[in-house]
PDB file of C-alpha atoms and ligand atoms in Angstrom:
ATOM      1  CA  MET T   1      21.012 -69.811  16.289  1.00 35.00           C
ATOM      2  CA  PRO T   2      18.884 -69.682  13.085  1.00 46.00           C
ATOM      3  CA  MET T   3      15.569 -67.863  13.451  1.00 61.00           C
ATOM      4  CA  ASP T   4      12.434 -69.955  13.316  1.00 90.00           C
ATOM      5  CA  LEU T   5      10.841 -68.384  10.260  1.00 94.00           C
ATOM      6  CA  ASN T   6       7.971 -70.854  10.240  1.00 92.00           C
ATOM      7  CA  LYS T   7       7.039 -69.671  13.724  1.00 92.00           C
ATOM      8  CA  THR T   8       7.125 -66.036  12.560  1.00 94.00           C
ATOM      9  CA  LEU T   9       4.938 -66.916   9.564  1.00 95.00           C
ATOM     10  CA  GLN T  10       2.429 -68.551  11.868  1.00 91.00           C
ATOM     11  CA  SER T  11       1.745 -65.119  13.389  1.00 90.00           C
ATOM     12  CA  VAL T  12       2.359 -63.002  10.245  1.00 92.00           C
ATOM     13  CA  PRO T  13       0.990 -65.372   7.584  1.00 97.00           C
ATOM     14  CA  VAL T  14       1.304 -63.110   4.548  1.00 98.00           C
ATOM     15  CA  VAL T  15       4.460 -62.799   2.434  1.00 98.00           C
ATOM     16  CA  PRO T  16       4.391 -59.906  -0.043  1.00 98.00           C
ATOM     17  CA  LEU T  17       6.508 -59.763  -3.175  1.00 98.00           C
ATOM     18  CA  VAL T  18       8.890 -56.849  -3.614  1.00 98.00           C
ATOM     19  CA  GLN T  19       9.798 -56.391  -7.266  1.00 97.00           C
ATOM     20  CA  ALA T  20      12.086 -53.472  -8.084  1.00 97.00           C
ATOM     21  CA  ASP T  21      14.934 -52.522 -10.357  1.00 96.00           C
ATOM     22  CA  ASP T  22      16.056 -49.717  -8.077  1.00 98.00           C
ATOM     23  CA  PRO T  23      17.328 -50.473  -4.573  1.00 98.00           C
ATOM     24  CA  LYS T  24      15.787 -47.232  -3.244  1.00 98.00           C
ATOM     25  CA  VAL T  25      12.360 -48.368  -4.440  1.00 98.00           C
ATOM     26  CA  ALA T  26      12.876 -51.803  -2.866  1.00 98.00           C
ATOM     27  CA  VAL T  27      13.795 -50.153   0.445  1.00 98.00           C
ATOM     28  CA  LEU T  28      10.794 -47.779   0.400  1.00 98.00           C
ATOM     29  CA  THR T  29       8.429 -50.618  -0.532  1.00 98.00           C
ATOM     30  CA  SER T  30       9.789 -52.816   2.249  1.00 98.00           C
ATOM     31  CA  ARG T  31       9.491 -50.014   4.818  1.00 98.00           C
ATOM     32  CA  ALA T  32       5.897 -49.384   3.712  1.00 98.00           C
ATOM     33  CA  LEU T  33       5.037 -53.074   4.110  1.00 98.00           C
ATOM     34  CA  ALA T  34       6.690 -53.336   7.511  1.00 98.00           C
ATOM     35  CA  ALA T  35       4.862 -50.172   8.639  1.00 98.00           C
ATOM     36  CA  GLY T  36       1.627 -52.009   7.849  1.00 98.00           C
ATOM     37  CA  GLY T  37       2.697 -55.038   9.883  1.00 98.00           C
ATOM     38  CA  LEU T  38       4.070 -57.331   7.158  1.00 98.00           C
ATOM     39  CA  THR T  39       7.618 -58.062   8.242  1.00 98.00           C
ATOM     40  CA  VAL T  40       8.512 -60.995   5.975  1.00 98.00           C
ATOM     41  CA  ALA T  41       8.906 -60.340   2.224  1.00 98.00           C
ATOM     42  CA  GLU T  42      10.369 -61.914  -0.894  1.00 98.00           C
ATOM     43  CA  VAL T  43      12.564 -59.680  -3.025  1.00 98.00           C
ATOM     44  CA  VAL T  44      12.018 -61.353  -6.388  1.00 98.00           C
ATOM     45  CA  PHE T  45      14.774 -62.082  -8.861  1.00 98.00           C
ATOM     46  CA  ARG T  46      12.939 -60.744 -11.874  1.00 97.00           C
ATOM     47  CA  THR T  47      14.915 -57.608 -12.642  1.00 97.00           C
ATOM     48  CA  ASP T  48      18.532 -56.942 -13.538  1.00 97.00           C
ATOM     49  CA  ARG T  49      19.156 -55.238 -10.209  1.00 97.00           C
ATOM     50  CA  ALA T  50      17.253 -57.665  -7.985  1.00 98.00           C
ATOM     51  CA  LEU T  51      20.394 -58.711  -6.113  1.00 98.00           C
ATOM     52  CA  GLU T  52      21.244 -55.088  -5.261  1.00 98.00           C
ATOM     53  CA  CYS T  53      17.635 -54.549  -4.207  1.00 98.00           C
ATOM     54  CA  LEU T  54      17.784 -57.546  -1.882  1.00 98.00           C
ATOM     55  CA  GLN T  55      21.077 -56.399  -0.393  1.00 98.00           C
ATOM     56  CA  ALA T  56      19.734 -52.881   0.195  1.00 98.00           C
ATOM     57  CA  VAL T  57      16.626 -54.195   1.961  1.00 98.00           C
ATOM     58  CA  ALA T  58      18.708 -56.612   4.050  1.00 98.00           C
ATOM     59  CA  GLU T  59      21.049 -53.810   5.123  1.00 98.00           C
ATOM     60  CA  GLU T  60      18.715 -50.833   5.404  1.00 98.00           C
ATOM     61  CA  VAL T  61      15.410 -52.271   6.604  1.00 98.00           C
ATOM     62  CA  PRO T  62      16.181 -54.202   9.788  1.00 97.00           C
ATOM     63  CA  GLU T  63      12.480 -54.483  10.612  1.00 97.00           C
ATOM     64  CA  MET T  64      12.006 -56.629   7.487  1.00 98.00           C
ATOM     65  CA  ILE T  65      12.972 -60.314   7.218  1.00 98.00           C
ATOM     66  CA  ALA T  66      13.960 -60.279   3.556  1.00 98.00           C
ATOM     67  CA  GLY T  67      14.218 -63.410   1.472  1.00 98.00           C
ATOM     68  CA  ALA T  68      14.955 -64.003  -2.180  1.00 98.00           C
ATOM     69  CA  GLY T  69      12.083 -65.038  -4.435  1.00 98.00           C
ATOM     70  CA  THR T  70      11.941 -66.469  -7.959  1.00 98.00           C
ATOM     71  CA  VAL T  71      15.290 -68.180  -7.327  1.00 98.00           C
ATOM     72  CA  LEU T  72      15.827 -70.467 -10.310  1.00 98.00           C
ATOM     73  CA  SER T  73      19.332 -71.887  -9.881  1.00 98.00           C
ATOM     74  CA  PRO T  74      21.838 -72.926  -7.198  1.00 98.00           C
ATOM     75  CA  GLY T  75      24.091 -70.051  -8.316  1.00 98.00           C
ATOM     76  CA  GLN T  76      21.314 -67.534  -7.743  1.00 98.00           C
ATOM     77  CA  ALA T  77      20.610 -69.082  -4.344  1.00 98.00           C
ATOM     78  CA  ARG T  78      24.278 -68.692  -3.363  1.00 98.00           C
ATOM     79  CA  ALA T  79      24.362 -65.077  -4.550  1.00 98.00           C
ATOM     80  CA  ALA T  80      21.116 -64.314  -2.712  1.00 98.00           C
ATOM     81  CA  ILE T  81      22.422 -65.753   0.554  1.00 98.00           C
ATOM     82  CA  LYS T  82      25.642 -63.752   0.173  1.00 98.00           C
ATOM     83  CA  ALA T  83      23.537 -60.616  -0.357  1.00 98.00           C
ATOM     84  CA  GLY T  84      21.720 -61.252   2.925  1.00 98.00           C
ATOM     85  CA  ALA T  85      18.684 -63.377   2.015  1.00 98.00           C
ATOM     86  CA  ARG T  86      17.197 -64.895   5.170  1.00 98.00           C
ATOM     87  CA  PHE T  87      15.189 -67.450   3.157  1.00 98.00           C
ATOM     88  CA  ILE T  88      14.814 -68.698  -0.412  1.00 98.00           C
ATOM     89  CA  VAL T  89      11.648 -69.146  -2.471  1.00 98.00           C
ATOM     90  CA  SER T  90      11.540 -70.866  -5.883  1.00 98.00           C
ATOM     91  CA  PRO T  91       8.673 -71.276  -8.335  1.00 98.00           C
ATOM     92  CA  GLY T  92       9.618 -74.946  -8.818  1.00 98.00           C
ATOM     93  CA  LEU T  93      11.416 -77.747  -6.995  1.00 98.00           C
ATOM     94  CA  ASP T  94      15.134 -77.951  -7.743  1.00 98.00           C
ATOM     95  CA  ASP T  95      17.387 -80.240  -5.682  1.00 98.00           C
ATOM     96  CA  GLY T  96      20.401 -77.951  -6.213  1.00 98.00           C
ATOM     97  CA  VAL T  97      18.614 -74.870  -4.861  1.00 98.00           C
ATOM     98  CA  VAL T  98      17.357 -76.852  -1.872  1.00 98.00           C
ATOM     99  CA  ALA T  99      20.880 -78.179  -1.223  1.00 98.00           C
ATOM    100  CA  VAL T 100      22.433 -74.681  -1.223  1.00 98.00           C
ATOM    101  CA  ALA T 101      19.849 -73.393   1.259  1.00 98.00           C
ATOM    102  CA  LYS T 102      20.329 -76.417   3.523  1.00 97.00           C
ATOM    103  CA  GLU T 103      24.120 -76.070   3.360  1.00 97.00           C
ATOM    104  CA  HIS T 104      23.711 -72.508   4.700  1.00 97.00           C
ATOM    105  CA  GLY T 105      21.044 -73.500   7.209  1.00 96.00           C
ATOM    106  CA  ILE T 106      18.389 -71.171   5.836  1.00 96.00           C
ATOM    107  CA  PRO T 107      14.731 -71.962   5.098  1.00 97.00           C
ATOM    108  CA  VAL T 108      13.789 -72.812   1.522  1.00 98.00           C
ATOM    109  CA  TYR T 109      10.277 -72.897   0.072  1.00 98.00           C
ATOM    110  CA  PRO T 110      10.291 -74.512  -3.384  1.00 98.00           C
ATOM    111  CA  GLY T 111       7.161 -74.545  -5.489  1.00 98.00           C
ATOM    112  CA  ILE T 112       5.214 -77.740  -6.136  1.00 98.00           C
ATOM    113  CA  VAL T 113       2.060 -78.422  -8.090  1.00 97.00           C
ATOM    114  CA  THR T 114       1.729 -82.232  -8.297  1.00 97.00           C
ATOM    115  CA  PRO T 115       1.685 -85.112  -5.773  1.00 98.00           C
ATOM    116  CA  SER T 116       4.966 -86.423  -7.234  1.00 98.00           C
ATOM    117  CA  GLU T 117       6.715 -83.093  -6.674  1.00 98.00           C
ATOM    118  CA  LEU T 118       5.276 -82.946  -3.198  1.00 98.00           C
ATOM    119  CA  GLN T 119       6.500 -86.461  -2.426  1.00 98.00           C
ATOM    120  CA  HIS T 120       9.924 -85.534  -3.730  1.00 98.00           C
ATOM    121  CA  ALA T 121       9.967 -82.447  -1.485  1.00 98.00           C
ATOM    122  CA  PHE T 122       8.876 -84.615   1.451  1.00 98.00           C
ATOM    123  CA  ASN T 123      11.744 -87.015   0.804  1.00 98.00           C
ATOM    124  CA  LEU T 124      14.202 -84.113   0.652  1.00 97.00           C
ATOM    125  CA  GLY T 125      13.163 -83.459   4.233  1.00 97.00           C
ATOM    126  CA  LEU T 126      11.148 -80.312   3.530  1.00 97.00           C
ATOM    127  CA  GLU T 127       8.300 -79.473   5.878  1.00 97.00           C
ATOM    128  CA  VAL T 128       6.883 -76.438   4.063  1.00 97.00           C
ATOM    129  CA  VAL T 129       6.534 -75.898   0.309  1.00 98.00           C
ATOM    130  CA  LYS T 130       5.175 -73.186  -1.903  1.00 98.00           C
ATOM    131  CA  PHE T 131       2.068 -74.138  -3.902  1.00 98.00           C
ATOM    132  CA  PHE T 132       2.320 -72.242  -7.172  1.00 98.00           C
ATOM    133  CA  PRO T 133       0.409 -71.101  -9.165  1.00 98.00           C
ATOM    134  CA  ALA T 134      -2.235 -71.764  -6.524  1.00 97.00           C
ATOM    135  CA  SER T 135      -5.364 -70.458  -8.237  1.00 97.00           C
ATOM    136  CA  LEU T 136      -4.597 -72.201 -11.543  1.00 97.00           C
ATOM    137  CA  ALA T 137      -3.428 -75.454  -9.956  1.00 97.00           C
ATOM    138  CA  GLY T 138      -6.600 -76.265  -8.055  1.00 97.00           C
ATOM    139  CA  GLY T 139      -6.672 -73.673  -5.272  1.00 98.00           C
ATOM    140  CA  VAL T 140      -8.167 -74.552  -1.894  1.00 97.00           C
ATOM    141  CA  PRO T 141      -9.674 -77.954  -2.924  1.00 98.00           C
ATOM    142  CA  MET T 142      -6.258 -79.084  -4.211  1.00 98.00           C
ATOM    143  CA  LEU T 143      -4.573 -78.027  -0.962  1.00 98.00           C
ATOM    144  CA  LYS T 144      -7.143 -80.016   1.003  1.00 97.00           C
ATOM    145  CA  ALA T 145      -6.533 -83.062  -1.197  1.00 98.00           C
ATOM    146  CA  PHE T 146      -2.752 -82.746  -0.761  1.00 98.00           C
ATOM    147  CA  SER T 147      -2.933 -82.351   2.983  1.00 97.00           C
ATOM    148  CA  SER T 148      -5.224 -85.359   3.446  1.00 97.00           C
ATOM    149  CA  VAL T 149      -2.338 -87.502   2.156  1.00 97.00           C
ATOM    150  CA  PHE T 150       0.790 -85.514   3.131  1.00 98.00           C
ATOM    151  CA  ARG T 151      -0.429 -84.941   6.649  1.00 97.00           C
ATOM    152  CA  SER T 152       2.631 -83.214   8.073  1.00 97.00           C
ATOM    153  CA  MET T 153       3.299 -80.922   5.108  1.00 97.00           C
ATOM    154  CA  ARG T 154       2.562 -77.194   5.375  1.00 97.00           C
ATOM    155  CA  PHE T 155       1.955 -74.949   2.363  1.00 98.00           C
ATOM    156  CA  MET T 156       2.598 -71.420   1.208  1.00 98.00           C
ATOM    157  CA  PRO T 157       0.154 -70.867  -1.678  1.00 98.00           C
ATOM    158  CA  THR T 158       0.964 -68.043  -4.085  1.00 98.00           C
ATOM    159  CA  GLY T 159      -0.352 -67.075  -7.488  1.00 98.00           C
ATOM    160  CA  GLY T 160      -3.784 -65.507  -7.674  1.00 97.00           C
ATOM    161  CA  ILE T 161      -4.097 -64.723  -3.964  1.00 98.00           C
ATOM    162  CA  SER T 162      -5.726 -61.400  -3.077  1.00 97.00           C
ATOM    163  CA  ALA T 163      -7.508 -59.684  -0.202  1.00 97.00           C
ATOM    164  CA  GLY T 164     -10.685 -61.310  -1.582  1.00 97.00           C
ATOM    165  CA  ASN T 165      -9.593 -64.950  -1.141  1.00 97.00           C
ATOM    166  CA  LEU T 166      -6.827 -64.717   1.507  1.00 97.00           C
ATOM    167  CA  ALA T 167      -9.135 -65.803   4.343  1.00 97.00           C
ATOM    168  CA  GLU T 168     -10.313 -68.842   2.371  1.00 96.00           C
ATOM    169  CA  TYR T 169      -6.710 -70.044   1.901  1.00 97.00           C
ATOM    170  CA  LEU T 170      -5.679 -69.305   5.502  1.00 97.00           C
ATOM    171  CA  ALA T 171      -8.685 -71.300   6.728  1.00 95.00           C
ATOM    172  CA  VAL T 172      -6.998 -74.486   5.465  1.00 96.00           C
ATOM    173  CA  PRO T 173      -5.090 -75.760   8.534  1.00 95.00           C
ATOM    174  CA  ALA T 174      -2.141 -76.915   6.392  1.00 97.00           C
ATOM    175  CA  VAL T 175      -1.588 -73.406   5.038  1.00 97.00           C
ATOM    176  CA  LEU T 176       1.239 -71.751   6.930  1.00 97.00           C
ATOM    177  CA  ALA T 177       1.152 -68.460   4.996  1.00 98.00           C
ATOM    178  CA  CYS T 178       0.086 -66.982   1.665  1.00 98.00           C
ATOM    179  CA  GLY T 179       2.274 -65.004  -0.694  1.00 97.00           C
ATOM    180  CA  GLY T 180       1.522 -62.555  -3.435  1.00 96.00           C
ATOM    181  CA  SER T 181       2.023 -59.396  -5.375  1.00 97.00           C
ATOM    182  CA  TRP T 182      -1.363 -57.818  -4.646  1.00 98.00           C
ATOM    183  CA  LEU T 183       0.232 -55.967  -1.714  1.00 98.00           C
ATOM    184  CA  THR T 184       2.729 -54.140  -3.896  1.00 98.00           C
ATOM    185  CA  PRO T 185       0.814 -52.895  -6.964  1.00 98.00           C
ATOM    186  CA  ALA T 186       3.163 -51.738  -9.716  1.00 97.00           C
ATOM    187  CA  ALA T 187       1.074 -48.609 -10.371  1.00 97.00           C
ATOM    188  CA  ALA T 188       1.242 -47.448  -6.727  1.00 97.00           C
ATOM    189  CA  ILE T 189       4.977 -48.022  -6.582  1.00 97.00           C
ATOM    190  CA  PHE T 190       5.524 -46.287  -9.914  1.00 96.00           C
ATOM    191  CA  THR T 191       3.765 -43.170  -8.625  1.00 97.00           C
ATOM    192  CA  GLY T 192       5.460 -43.329  -5.219  1.00 96.00           C
ATOM    193  CA  ASP T 193       2.191 -44.045  -3.421  1.00 98.00           C
ATOM    194  CA  TYR T 194       3.763 -46.055  -0.624  1.00 98.00           C
ATOM    195  CA  ALA T 195       0.873 -45.155   1.683  1.00 98.00           C
ATOM    196  CA  GLN T 196      -1.284 -47.446  -0.462  1.00 98.00           C
ATOM    197  CA  VAL T 197       1.171 -50.294   0.121  1.00 98.00           C
ATOM    198  CA  THR T 198       0.923 -49.735   3.878  1.00 98.00           C
ATOM    199  CA  THR T 199      -2.891 -49.665   3.697  1.00 98.00           C
ATOM    200  CA  LEU T 200      -2.950 -52.943   1.759  1.00 98.00           C
ATOM    201  CA  ALA T 201      -0.589 -54.483   4.322  1.00 98.00           C
ATOM    202  CA  ILE T 202      -2.781 -53.332   7.231  1.00 98.00           C
ATOM    203  CA  ASP T 203      -5.850 -54.839   5.532  1.00 98.00           C
ATOM    204  CA  ALA T 204      -4.049 -58.153   4.947  1.00 98.00           C
ATOM    205  CA  VAL T 205      -2.916 -58.300   8.587  1.00 97.00           C
ATOM    206  CA  LYS T 206      -6.538 -57.774   9.697  1.00 97.00           C
ATOM    207  CA  ILE T 207      -7.875 -60.452   7.346  1.00 97.00           C
ATOM    208  CA  ALA T 208      -5.174 -62.888   8.486  1.00 97.00           C
ATOM    209  CA  ALA T 209      -5.810 -62.246  12.180  1.00 95.00           C
ATOM    210  CA  GLN T 210      -9.544 -62.833  11.698  1.00 94.00           C
ATOM    211  CA  ALA T 211      -8.921 -66.010   9.654  1.00 92.00           C
ATOM    212  CA  ARG T 212      -6.613 -67.378  12.363  1.00 84.00           C
ATOM    213  CA  ARG T 213      -9.191 -66.565  15.075  1.00 84.00           C
ATOM    214  CA  ASP T 214     -11.957 -68.246  13.031  1.00 84.00           C
ATOM    215  CA  GLY T 215      -9.753 -71.300  12.534  1.00 76.00           C
ATOM    216  CA  LYS T 216      -9.328 -71.902  16.289  1.00 68.00           C
TER     217      LYS T 216
HETATM  218  C1  3PG P   1       5.021 -65.663  -7.087  1.00 87.51           C
HETATM  219  O1  3PG P   1       6.143 -65.583  -7.559  1.00 87.51           O
HETATM  220  O2  3PG P   1       4.824 -66.122  -5.969  1.00 87.51           O
HETATM  221  C2  3PG P   1       3.858 -65.264  -7.928  1.00 87.51           C
HETATM  222  O3  3PG P   1       4.239 -64.593  -9.073  1.00 87.51           O
HETATM  223  C3  3PG P   1       2.848 -64.475  -7.179  1.00 87.51           C
HETATM  224  O4  3PG P   1       1.691 -64.488  -7.929  1.00 87.51           O
HETATM  225  P1  3PG P   1       0.712 -63.251  -7.938  1.00 87.51           P
HETATM  226  O5  3PG P   1       1.401 -62.180  -8.727  1.00 87.51           O
HETATM  227  O6  3PG P   1      -0.538 -63.755  -8.601  1.00 87.51           O
HETATM  228  O7  3PG P   1       0.490 -62.804  -6.523  1.00 87.51           O
END
C-alpha cells in the first residue's frame, strides 16, 4: 500500500533540500535533518553524483522519506524511482515526468507559476503542486489568488522561503508544506557543522507547529 505522503506533510510541513556530490555528505545531512524532526527531504538532482546520493539516503537513512528534487526529464524520474525515490519534485510542469511518477504510483509535485499551468496540473489529476519560485512569483498574495479559484488544489511553495517567512506561508490554508534550502546551508555542510542543520530543523518544526496551531 503506498504511503500517504500528503498526510505526513500535513504534520511535518517543511521539506528541506539536500544537495550533495558525496553520498556520505547526503547521508549525514539527512540524519541531521531527521534528528531535528524533519523526516521528508528532497535530494536534488543538481550534482553529478545526485543519483548515488539519493540511493545512499534511501538505503542508509530509514528515518528519512527521501524524494528526488529538480527532476527535469522522464528519464531522470525513472532513474530516481529505481534509486529509491519515494516522491518526485520538479521545478516545472512536464507531462512525461508526471506520467512516470503515476505509472509507479508515487507522489509527484511539479512546479507551477501561472493559472494556465495550474489548470493543466488540475486536469492531469494532480491535487498538490509546487509553487516555484514562490517569493519571485507573487508569494503569499499569489497563493491566495490561486486558491480562491482552484479551491481543491494544495501547494508546496519553495524559492525564497526561510525561518523568517515560513509561518506566513503556512498560514495560507491551501499550503500543504513549504520547501527550501535554508535548512541545509552550504557553508555549514562544507565545514561538517551538522549540528547547525539539526538546530535549523528544530526551529522550523517549532515555527510550523505554532503556525498550524494558529491556523486552527
Ligand atoms: C527548489 O528547488 O525548490 C528551490 O531551489 C529552493 O529555493 P531556495 O533555495 O530559495 O530555498
